[in-house]
Short mmCIF file of C-alpha atoms in Angstrom, two decimals:
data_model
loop_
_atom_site.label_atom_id
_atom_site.label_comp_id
_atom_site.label_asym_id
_atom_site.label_seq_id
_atom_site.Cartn_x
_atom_site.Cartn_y
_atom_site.Cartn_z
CA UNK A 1 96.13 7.00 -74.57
CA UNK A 2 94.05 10.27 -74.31
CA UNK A 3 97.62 12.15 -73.36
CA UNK A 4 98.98 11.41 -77.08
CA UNK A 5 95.89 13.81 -78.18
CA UNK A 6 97.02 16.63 -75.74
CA UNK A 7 101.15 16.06 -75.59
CA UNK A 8 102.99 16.01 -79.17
CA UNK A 9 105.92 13.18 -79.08
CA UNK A 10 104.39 11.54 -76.38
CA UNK A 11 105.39 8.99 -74.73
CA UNK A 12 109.06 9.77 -76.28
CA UNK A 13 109.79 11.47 -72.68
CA UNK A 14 113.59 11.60 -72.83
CA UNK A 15 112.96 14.15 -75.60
CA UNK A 16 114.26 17.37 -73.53
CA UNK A 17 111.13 18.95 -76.09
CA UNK A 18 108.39 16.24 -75.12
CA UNK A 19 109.14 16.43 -71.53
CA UNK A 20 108.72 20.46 -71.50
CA UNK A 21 105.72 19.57 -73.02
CA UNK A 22 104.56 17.11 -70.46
CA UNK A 23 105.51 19.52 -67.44
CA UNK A 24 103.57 22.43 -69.09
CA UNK A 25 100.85 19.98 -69.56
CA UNK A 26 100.75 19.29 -66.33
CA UNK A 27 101.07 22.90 -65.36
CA UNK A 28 97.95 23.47 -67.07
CA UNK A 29 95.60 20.82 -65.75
CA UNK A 30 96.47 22.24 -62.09
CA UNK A 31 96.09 25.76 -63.43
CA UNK A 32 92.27 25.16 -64.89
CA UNK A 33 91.55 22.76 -61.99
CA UNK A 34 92.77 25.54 -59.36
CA UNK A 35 90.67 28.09 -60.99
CA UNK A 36 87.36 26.34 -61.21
CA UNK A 37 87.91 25.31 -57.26
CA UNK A 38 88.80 28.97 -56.77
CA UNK A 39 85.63 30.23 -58.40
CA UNK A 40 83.39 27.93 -56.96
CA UNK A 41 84.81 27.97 -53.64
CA UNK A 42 84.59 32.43 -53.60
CA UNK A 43 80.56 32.07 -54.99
CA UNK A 44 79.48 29.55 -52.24
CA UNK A 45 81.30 31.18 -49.43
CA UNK A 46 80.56 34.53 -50.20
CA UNK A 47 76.39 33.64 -50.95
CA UNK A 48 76.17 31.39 -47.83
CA UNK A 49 78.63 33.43 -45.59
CA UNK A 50 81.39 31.07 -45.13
CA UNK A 51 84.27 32.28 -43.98
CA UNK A 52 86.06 28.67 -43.60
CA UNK A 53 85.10 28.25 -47.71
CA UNK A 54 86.09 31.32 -48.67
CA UNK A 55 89.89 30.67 -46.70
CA UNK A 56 90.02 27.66 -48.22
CA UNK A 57 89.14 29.32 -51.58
CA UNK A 58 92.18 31.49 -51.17
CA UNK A 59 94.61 28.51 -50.28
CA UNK A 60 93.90 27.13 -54.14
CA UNK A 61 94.54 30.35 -55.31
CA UNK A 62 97.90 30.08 -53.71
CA UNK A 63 97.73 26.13 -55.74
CA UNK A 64 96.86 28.31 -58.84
CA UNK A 65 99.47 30.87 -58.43
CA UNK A 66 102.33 27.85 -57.68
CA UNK A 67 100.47 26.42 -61.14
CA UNK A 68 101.76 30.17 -62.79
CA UNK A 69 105.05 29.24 -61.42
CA UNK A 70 105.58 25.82 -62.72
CA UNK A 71 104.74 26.82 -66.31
CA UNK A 72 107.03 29.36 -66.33
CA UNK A 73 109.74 27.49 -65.01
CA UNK A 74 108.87 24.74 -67.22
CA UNK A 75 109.81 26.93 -70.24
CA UNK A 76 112.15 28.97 -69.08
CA UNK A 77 114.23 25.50 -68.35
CA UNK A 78 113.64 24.50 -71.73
CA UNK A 79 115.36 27.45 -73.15
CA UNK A 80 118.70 26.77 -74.95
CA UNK A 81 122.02 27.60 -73.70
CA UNK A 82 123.78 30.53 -73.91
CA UNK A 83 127.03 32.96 -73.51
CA UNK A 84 126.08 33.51 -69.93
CA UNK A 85 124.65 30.08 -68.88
CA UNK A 86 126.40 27.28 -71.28
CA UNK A 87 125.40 24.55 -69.51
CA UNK A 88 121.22 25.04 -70.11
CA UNK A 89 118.92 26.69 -68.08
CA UNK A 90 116.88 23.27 -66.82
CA UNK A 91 118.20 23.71 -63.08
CA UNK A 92 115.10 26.50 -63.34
CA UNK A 93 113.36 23.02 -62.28
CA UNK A 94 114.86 22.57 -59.14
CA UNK A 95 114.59 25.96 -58.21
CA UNK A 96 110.75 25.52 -58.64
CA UNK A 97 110.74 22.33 -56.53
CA UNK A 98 112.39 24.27 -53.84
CA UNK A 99 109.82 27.16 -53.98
CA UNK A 100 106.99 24.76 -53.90
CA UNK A 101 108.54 23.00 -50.26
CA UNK A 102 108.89 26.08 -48.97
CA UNK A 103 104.29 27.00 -49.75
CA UNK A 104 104.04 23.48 -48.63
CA UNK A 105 105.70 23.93 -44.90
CA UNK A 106 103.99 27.71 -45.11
CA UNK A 107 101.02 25.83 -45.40
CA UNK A 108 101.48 23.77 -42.97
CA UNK A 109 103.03 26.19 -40.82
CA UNK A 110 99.06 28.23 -40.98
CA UNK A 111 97.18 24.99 -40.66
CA UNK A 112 99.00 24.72 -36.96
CA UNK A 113 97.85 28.61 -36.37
CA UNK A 114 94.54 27.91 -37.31
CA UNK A 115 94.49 24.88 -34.77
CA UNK A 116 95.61 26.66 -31.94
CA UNK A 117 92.76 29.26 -32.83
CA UNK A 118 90.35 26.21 -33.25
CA UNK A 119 91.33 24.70 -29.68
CA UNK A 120 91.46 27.76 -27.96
CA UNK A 121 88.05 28.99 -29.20
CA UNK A 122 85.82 26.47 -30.55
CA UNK A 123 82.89 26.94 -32.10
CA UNK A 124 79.13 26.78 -31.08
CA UNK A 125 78.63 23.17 -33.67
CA UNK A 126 75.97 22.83 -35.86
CA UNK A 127 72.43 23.84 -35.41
CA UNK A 128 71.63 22.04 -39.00
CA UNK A 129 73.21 19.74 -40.90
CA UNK A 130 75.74 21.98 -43.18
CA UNK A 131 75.24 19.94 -46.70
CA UNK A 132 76.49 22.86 -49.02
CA UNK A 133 79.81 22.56 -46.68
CA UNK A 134 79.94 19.14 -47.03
CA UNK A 135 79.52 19.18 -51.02
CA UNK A 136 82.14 21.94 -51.68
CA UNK A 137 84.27 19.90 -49.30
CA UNK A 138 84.24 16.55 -51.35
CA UNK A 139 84.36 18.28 -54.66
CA UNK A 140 87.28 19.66 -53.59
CA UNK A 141 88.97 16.66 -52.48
CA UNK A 142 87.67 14.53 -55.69
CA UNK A 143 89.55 17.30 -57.55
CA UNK A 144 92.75 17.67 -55.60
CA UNK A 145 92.83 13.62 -55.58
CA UNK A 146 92.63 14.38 -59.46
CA UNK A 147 95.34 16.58 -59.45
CA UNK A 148 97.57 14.75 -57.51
CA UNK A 149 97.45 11.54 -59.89
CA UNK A 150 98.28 13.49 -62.87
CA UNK A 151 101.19 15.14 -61.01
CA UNK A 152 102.58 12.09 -59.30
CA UNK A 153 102.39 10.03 -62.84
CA UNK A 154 103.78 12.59 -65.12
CA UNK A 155 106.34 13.37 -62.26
CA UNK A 156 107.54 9.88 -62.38
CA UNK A 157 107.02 9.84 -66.42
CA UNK A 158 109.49 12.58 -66.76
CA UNK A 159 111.66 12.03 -63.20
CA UNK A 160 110.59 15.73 -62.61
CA UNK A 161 111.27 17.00 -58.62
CA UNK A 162 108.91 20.44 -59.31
CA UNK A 163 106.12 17.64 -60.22
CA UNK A 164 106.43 15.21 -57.92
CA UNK A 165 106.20 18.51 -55.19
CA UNK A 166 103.23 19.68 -57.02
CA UNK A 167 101.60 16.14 -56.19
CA UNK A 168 102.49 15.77 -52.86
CA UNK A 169 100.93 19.67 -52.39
CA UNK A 170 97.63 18.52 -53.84
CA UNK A 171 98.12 15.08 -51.82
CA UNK A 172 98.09 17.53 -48.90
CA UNK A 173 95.21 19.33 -49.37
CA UNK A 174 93.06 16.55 -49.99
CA UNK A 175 94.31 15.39 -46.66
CA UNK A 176 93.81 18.35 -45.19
CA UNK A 177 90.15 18.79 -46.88
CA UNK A 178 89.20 15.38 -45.63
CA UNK A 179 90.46 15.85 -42.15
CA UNK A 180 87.89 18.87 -41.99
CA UNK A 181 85.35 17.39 -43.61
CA UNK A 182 85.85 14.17 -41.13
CA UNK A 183 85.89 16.88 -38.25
CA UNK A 184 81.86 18.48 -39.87
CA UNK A 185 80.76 15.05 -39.22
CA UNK A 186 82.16 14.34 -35.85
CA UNK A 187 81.53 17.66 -34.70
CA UNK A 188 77.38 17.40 -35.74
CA UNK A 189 76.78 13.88 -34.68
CA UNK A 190 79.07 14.76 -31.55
CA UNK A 191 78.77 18.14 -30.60
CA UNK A 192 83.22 17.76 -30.06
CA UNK A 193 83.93 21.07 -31.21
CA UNK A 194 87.65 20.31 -30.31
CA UNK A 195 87.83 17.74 -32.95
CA UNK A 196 89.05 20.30 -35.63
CA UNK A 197 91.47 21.48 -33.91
CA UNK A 198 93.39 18.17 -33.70
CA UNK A 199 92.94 16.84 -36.22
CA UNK A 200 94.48 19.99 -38.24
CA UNK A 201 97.51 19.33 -35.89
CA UNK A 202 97.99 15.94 -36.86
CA UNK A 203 97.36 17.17 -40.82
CA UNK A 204 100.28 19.56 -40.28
CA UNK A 205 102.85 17.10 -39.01
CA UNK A 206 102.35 15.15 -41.86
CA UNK A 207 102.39 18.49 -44.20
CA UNK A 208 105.74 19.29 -42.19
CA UNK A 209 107.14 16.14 -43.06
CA UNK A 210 106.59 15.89 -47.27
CA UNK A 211 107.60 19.55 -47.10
CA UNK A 212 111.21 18.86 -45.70
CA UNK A 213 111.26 15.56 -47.52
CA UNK A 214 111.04 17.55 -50.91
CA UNK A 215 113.14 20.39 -49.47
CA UNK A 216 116.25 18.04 -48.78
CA UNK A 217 115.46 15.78 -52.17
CA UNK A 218 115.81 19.73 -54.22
CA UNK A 219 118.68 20.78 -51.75
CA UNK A 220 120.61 17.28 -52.35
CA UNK A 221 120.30 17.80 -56.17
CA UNK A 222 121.46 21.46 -55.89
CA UNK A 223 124.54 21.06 -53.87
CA UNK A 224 125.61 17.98 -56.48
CA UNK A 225 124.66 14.69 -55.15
CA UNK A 226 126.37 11.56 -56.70
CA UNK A 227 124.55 10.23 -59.87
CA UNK A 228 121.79 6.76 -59.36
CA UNK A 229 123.92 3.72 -58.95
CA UNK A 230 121.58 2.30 -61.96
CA UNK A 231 123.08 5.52 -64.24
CA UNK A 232 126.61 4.52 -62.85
CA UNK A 233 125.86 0.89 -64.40
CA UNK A 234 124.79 1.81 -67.36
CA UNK A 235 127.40 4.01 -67.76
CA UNK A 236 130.24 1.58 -66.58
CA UNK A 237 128.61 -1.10 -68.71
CA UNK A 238 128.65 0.91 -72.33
CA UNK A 239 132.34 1.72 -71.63
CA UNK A 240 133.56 -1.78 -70.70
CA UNK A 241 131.15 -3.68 -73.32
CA UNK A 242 134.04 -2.45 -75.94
CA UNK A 243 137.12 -5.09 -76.44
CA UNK A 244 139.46 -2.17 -76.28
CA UNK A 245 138.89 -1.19 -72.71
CA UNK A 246 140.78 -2.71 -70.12
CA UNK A 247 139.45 -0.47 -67.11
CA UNK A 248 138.22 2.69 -66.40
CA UNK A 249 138.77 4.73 -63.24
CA UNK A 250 138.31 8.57 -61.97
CA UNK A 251 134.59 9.01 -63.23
CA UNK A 252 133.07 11.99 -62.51
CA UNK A 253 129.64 13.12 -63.43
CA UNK A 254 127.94 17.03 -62.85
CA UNK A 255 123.93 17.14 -63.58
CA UNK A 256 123.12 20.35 -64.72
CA UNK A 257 118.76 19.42 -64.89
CA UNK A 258 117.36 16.46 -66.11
CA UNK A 259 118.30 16.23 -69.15
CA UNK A 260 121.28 17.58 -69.08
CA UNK A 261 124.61 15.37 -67.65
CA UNK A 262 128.16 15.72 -68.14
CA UNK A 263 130.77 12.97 -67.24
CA UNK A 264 134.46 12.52 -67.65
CA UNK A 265 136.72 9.16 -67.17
CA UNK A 266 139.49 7.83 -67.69
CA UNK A 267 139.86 4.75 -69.92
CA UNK A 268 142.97 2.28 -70.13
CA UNK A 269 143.99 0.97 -73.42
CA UNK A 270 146.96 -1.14 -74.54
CA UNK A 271 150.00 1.15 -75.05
CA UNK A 272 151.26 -1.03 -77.88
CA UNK A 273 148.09 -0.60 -80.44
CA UNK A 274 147.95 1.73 -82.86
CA UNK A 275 146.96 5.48 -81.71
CA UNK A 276 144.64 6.57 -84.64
CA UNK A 277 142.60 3.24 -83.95
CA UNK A 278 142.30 3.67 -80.24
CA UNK A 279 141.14 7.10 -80.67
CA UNK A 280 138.71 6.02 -83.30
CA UNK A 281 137.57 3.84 -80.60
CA UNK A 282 137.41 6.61 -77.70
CA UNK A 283 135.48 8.83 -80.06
CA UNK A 284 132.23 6.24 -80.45
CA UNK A 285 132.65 5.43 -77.26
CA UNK A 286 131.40 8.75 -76.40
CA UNK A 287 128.80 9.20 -78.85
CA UNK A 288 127.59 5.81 -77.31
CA UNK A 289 126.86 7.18 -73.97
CA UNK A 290 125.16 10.40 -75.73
CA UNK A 291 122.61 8.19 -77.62
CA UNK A 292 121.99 5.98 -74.91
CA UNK A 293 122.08 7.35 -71.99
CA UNK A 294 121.90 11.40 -73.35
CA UNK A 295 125.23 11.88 -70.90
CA UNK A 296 127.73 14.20 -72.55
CA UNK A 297 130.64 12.73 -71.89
CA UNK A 298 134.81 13.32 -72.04
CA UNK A 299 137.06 9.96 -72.24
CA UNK A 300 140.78 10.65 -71.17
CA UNK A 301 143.01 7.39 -72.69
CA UNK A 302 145.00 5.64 -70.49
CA UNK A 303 148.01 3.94 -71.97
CA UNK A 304 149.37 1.00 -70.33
CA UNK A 305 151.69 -1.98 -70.52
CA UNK A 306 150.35 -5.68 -71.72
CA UNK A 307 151.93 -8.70 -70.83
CA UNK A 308 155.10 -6.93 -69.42
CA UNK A 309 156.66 -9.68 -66.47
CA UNK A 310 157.85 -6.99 -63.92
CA UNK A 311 154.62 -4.67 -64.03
CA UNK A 312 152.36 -7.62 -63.94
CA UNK A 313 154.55 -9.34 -60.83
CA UNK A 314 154.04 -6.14 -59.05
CA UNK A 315 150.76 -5.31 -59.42
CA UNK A 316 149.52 -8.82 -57.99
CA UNK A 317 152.12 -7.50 -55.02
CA UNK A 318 149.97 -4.58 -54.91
CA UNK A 319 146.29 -6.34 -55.27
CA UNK A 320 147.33 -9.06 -52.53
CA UNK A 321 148.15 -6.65 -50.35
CA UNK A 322 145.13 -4.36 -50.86
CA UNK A 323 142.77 -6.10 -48.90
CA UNK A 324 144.40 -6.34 -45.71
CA UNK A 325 144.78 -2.54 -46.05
CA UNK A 326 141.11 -1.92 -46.44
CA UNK A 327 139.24 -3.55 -48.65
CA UNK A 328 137.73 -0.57 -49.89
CA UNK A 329 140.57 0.68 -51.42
CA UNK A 330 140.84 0.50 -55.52
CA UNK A 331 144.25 1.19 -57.66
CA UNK A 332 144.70 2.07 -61.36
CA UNK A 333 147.34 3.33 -63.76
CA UNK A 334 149.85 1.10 -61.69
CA UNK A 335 153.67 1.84 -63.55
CA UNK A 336 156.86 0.77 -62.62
CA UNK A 337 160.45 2.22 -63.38
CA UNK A 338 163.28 0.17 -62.48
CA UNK A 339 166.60 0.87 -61.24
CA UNK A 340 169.97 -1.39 -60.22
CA UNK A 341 168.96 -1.73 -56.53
CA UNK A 342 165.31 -0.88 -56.14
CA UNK A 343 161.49 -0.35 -58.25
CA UNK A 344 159.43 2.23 -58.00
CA UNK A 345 155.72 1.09 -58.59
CA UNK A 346 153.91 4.21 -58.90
CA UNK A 347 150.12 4.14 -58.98
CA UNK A 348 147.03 5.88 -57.88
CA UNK A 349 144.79 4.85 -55.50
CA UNK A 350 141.03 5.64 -55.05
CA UNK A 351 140.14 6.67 -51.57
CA UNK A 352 136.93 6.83 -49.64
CA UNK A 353 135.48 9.64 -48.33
CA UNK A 354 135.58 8.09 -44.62
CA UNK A 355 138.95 7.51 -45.20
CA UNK A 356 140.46 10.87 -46.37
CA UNK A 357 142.19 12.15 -42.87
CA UNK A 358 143.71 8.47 -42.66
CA UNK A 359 145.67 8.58 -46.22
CA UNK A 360 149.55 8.53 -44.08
CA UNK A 361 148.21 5.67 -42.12
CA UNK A 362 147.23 3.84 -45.06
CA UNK A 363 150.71 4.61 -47.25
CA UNK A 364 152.67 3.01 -43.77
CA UNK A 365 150.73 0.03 -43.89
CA UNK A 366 151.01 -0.62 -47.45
CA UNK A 367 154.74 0.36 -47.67
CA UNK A 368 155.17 -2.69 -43.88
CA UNK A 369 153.21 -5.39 -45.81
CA UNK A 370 154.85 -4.34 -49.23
CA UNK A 371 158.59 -4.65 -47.86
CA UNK A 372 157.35 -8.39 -45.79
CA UNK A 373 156.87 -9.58 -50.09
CA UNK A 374 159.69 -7.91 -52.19
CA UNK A 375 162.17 -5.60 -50.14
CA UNK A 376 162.88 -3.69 -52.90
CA UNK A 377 159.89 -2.09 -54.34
CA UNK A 378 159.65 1.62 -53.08
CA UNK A 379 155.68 2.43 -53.76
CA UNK A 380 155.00 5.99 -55.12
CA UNK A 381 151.09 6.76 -54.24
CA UNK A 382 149.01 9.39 -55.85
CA UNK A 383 145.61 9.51 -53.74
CA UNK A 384 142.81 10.57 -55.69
CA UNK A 385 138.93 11.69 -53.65
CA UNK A 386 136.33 8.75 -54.76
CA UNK A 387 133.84 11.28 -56.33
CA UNK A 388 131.67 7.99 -58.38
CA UNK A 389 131.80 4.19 -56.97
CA UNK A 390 132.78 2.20 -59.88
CA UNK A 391 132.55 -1.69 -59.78
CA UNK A 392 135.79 -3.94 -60.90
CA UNK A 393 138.16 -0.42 -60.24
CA UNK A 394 141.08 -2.07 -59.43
CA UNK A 395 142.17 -3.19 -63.25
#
């Protein structure tokens, strides 16, 4: 409840406004939270002569300078299009994401030199117990543990990659922390001065690992992964849910940030309706997927034959053949034109990326078990790259 005092529209999160809102919230609580650790961390270390608490003092004000970051990029993604970028500006987002894996494996990359400095020259223990260390030390954690639950829930409130990095930073350095603070004890009660030292090493591994985890997740996006197979659903469910649709094939879909997705498809209708209606019908059909799934999309019509004998006779030819192709094949837009001695059934067919380099292999087999049916049906095959799986293709 107490975010609806500090966020405006909250929880209406698929407001591109309310999430910026959200992600500069969040950008803020890490920014104070940062500071104060920064500032407490530089007066301790400094009065008491601690060097370790005064490094660790500059690693959050790294935190707070990657805090600096995400604001920015937080509004600067919420900034509307324009002449030179038409499509938005909220791939900023990703390109903060990516920034922030690349401090997190730095990080990690100076907790590893720092453990090779630890094993090769440890340190003389404690003569007393070191309390004021051990304070700072779970203060810091209790607010890093803080920061990490705001960024991890609002991440996942907003589906925001720069967020979700953010947490699993802070995640790290309360890991980190508490490895160090584990290694005061063990170290006084022990007099292992080695213990440090390891256990940074097994703190950077870990570091390593949610650094290149985010850095693939951010690459993935940026080269143009394929859209969630829940999004495809949806999608694929508003456009058949109409009485008018008959199938739908060649969807393609380009995220551009979060909030903003474009998607094209094609759409078959019965050729024999009336024009004006059909279009009426393609028309909401896109305004559908805006409101409910905020996906701008384009709807090419398909026109096709109903209930003619000869193109309904070959395309079961075609669909009982299919699987002992590959039954990972799809058609669509299946036409025939018909001559005095032979048919040409012309139609497109969808294939898998595993199966691009095999595409003559595939025609031969389909033209063999084609001929064994009806000897005079010459196919005519447009191949098309599968760019989005779509359920119930072959229509």
């Amino acid at each position: 409840m107490i975010l609806h005092l500090f966020i405006k529209g909250y929880p209406n999160v698929d407001e591109p406004e309310v999430r910026s809102r959200v992600g500069f919230f969040a950008g803020l609580v890490g920014l104070v939270s940062n500071l104060v650790l920064v500032v407490i961390k530089l007066l301790v270390g400094l009065l008491s002569f601690n060097i370790s608490i005064v490094a660790d003092a500059l690693n959050n004000l790294s935190d707070f300078g990657s805090c600096v970051l995400s604001l920015f990029g937080f509004k600067l993604a919420n900034k509307p299009a324009d002449s030179d970028h038409p499509y938005g500006h909220e791939r900023i987002e990703y390109v903060i994401s990516l920034i922030i894996s690349c401090v997190i494996l730095a990080l990690g990359l100076n907790i590893v030199m720092e453990a090779v400095k630890s094993l090769t020259s440890p340190g003389s223990g404690y003569s007393s117990f070191p309390l004021l260390t051990v304070v700072i030390l779970a203060v810091s954690i209790g607010i890093k543990l803080f920061q990490a639950f705001v960024y991890f829930y609002l991440g996942k409130k907003i589906d925001s990659l720069a967020l979700k990095a953010s947490g699993s930073d802070a995640r790290n350095d309360c890991l980190s922390t508490l490895m160090i603070l584990v290694g005061v004890f063990i170290s006084y009660y022990t007099g292992f001065t080695y213990i440090d030292g390891i256990l940074a090493i097994v703190v950077s591994l870990f570091i390593f690992y949610s650094g290149i985890k985010i850095l693939k997740e951010t690459a993935d996006v940026l080269i143009g992964e394929k859209p969630s197979d829940e999004v495809i659903k949806q999608f694929n469910d508003i456009i058949r849910s109409n009485k008018e649709v008959l199938g739908l094939h060649d969807l393609e879909m380009h995220c551009y940030g979060p909030n903003v997705t474009f998607a094209s498809v094609h759409v078959e209708v019965d050729g024999s309706k009336d024009v004006y209606m059909l279009h009426d019908t393609i028309d909401n059909l896109e305004k559908e997927c805006f409101e409910k799934l905020h996906i701008k999309t384009v709807i090419h019509m398909d026109p096709i034959k109903v209930g003619d004998k000869l193109t309904d006779y070959c395309k079961n030819i075609v669909l009982s053949v299919l699987p002992k192709v590959n039954s990972n094949l799809t058609i669509h837009d299946l036409r025939v034109v018909s001559g005095p001695s032979h048919t040409n059934v012309v139609f497109d067919m969808v294939v898998p990326h595993e199966l691009i380099n095999k595409k003559d292999q595939i025609k031969k087999r389909f033209d063999e078990e084609v001929k064994k049916i009806d000897k005079t049906l010459v196919l005519v095959i447009n191949f098309d790259d599968q760019y989005t799986v779509l359920s119930k293709e072959n229509d």
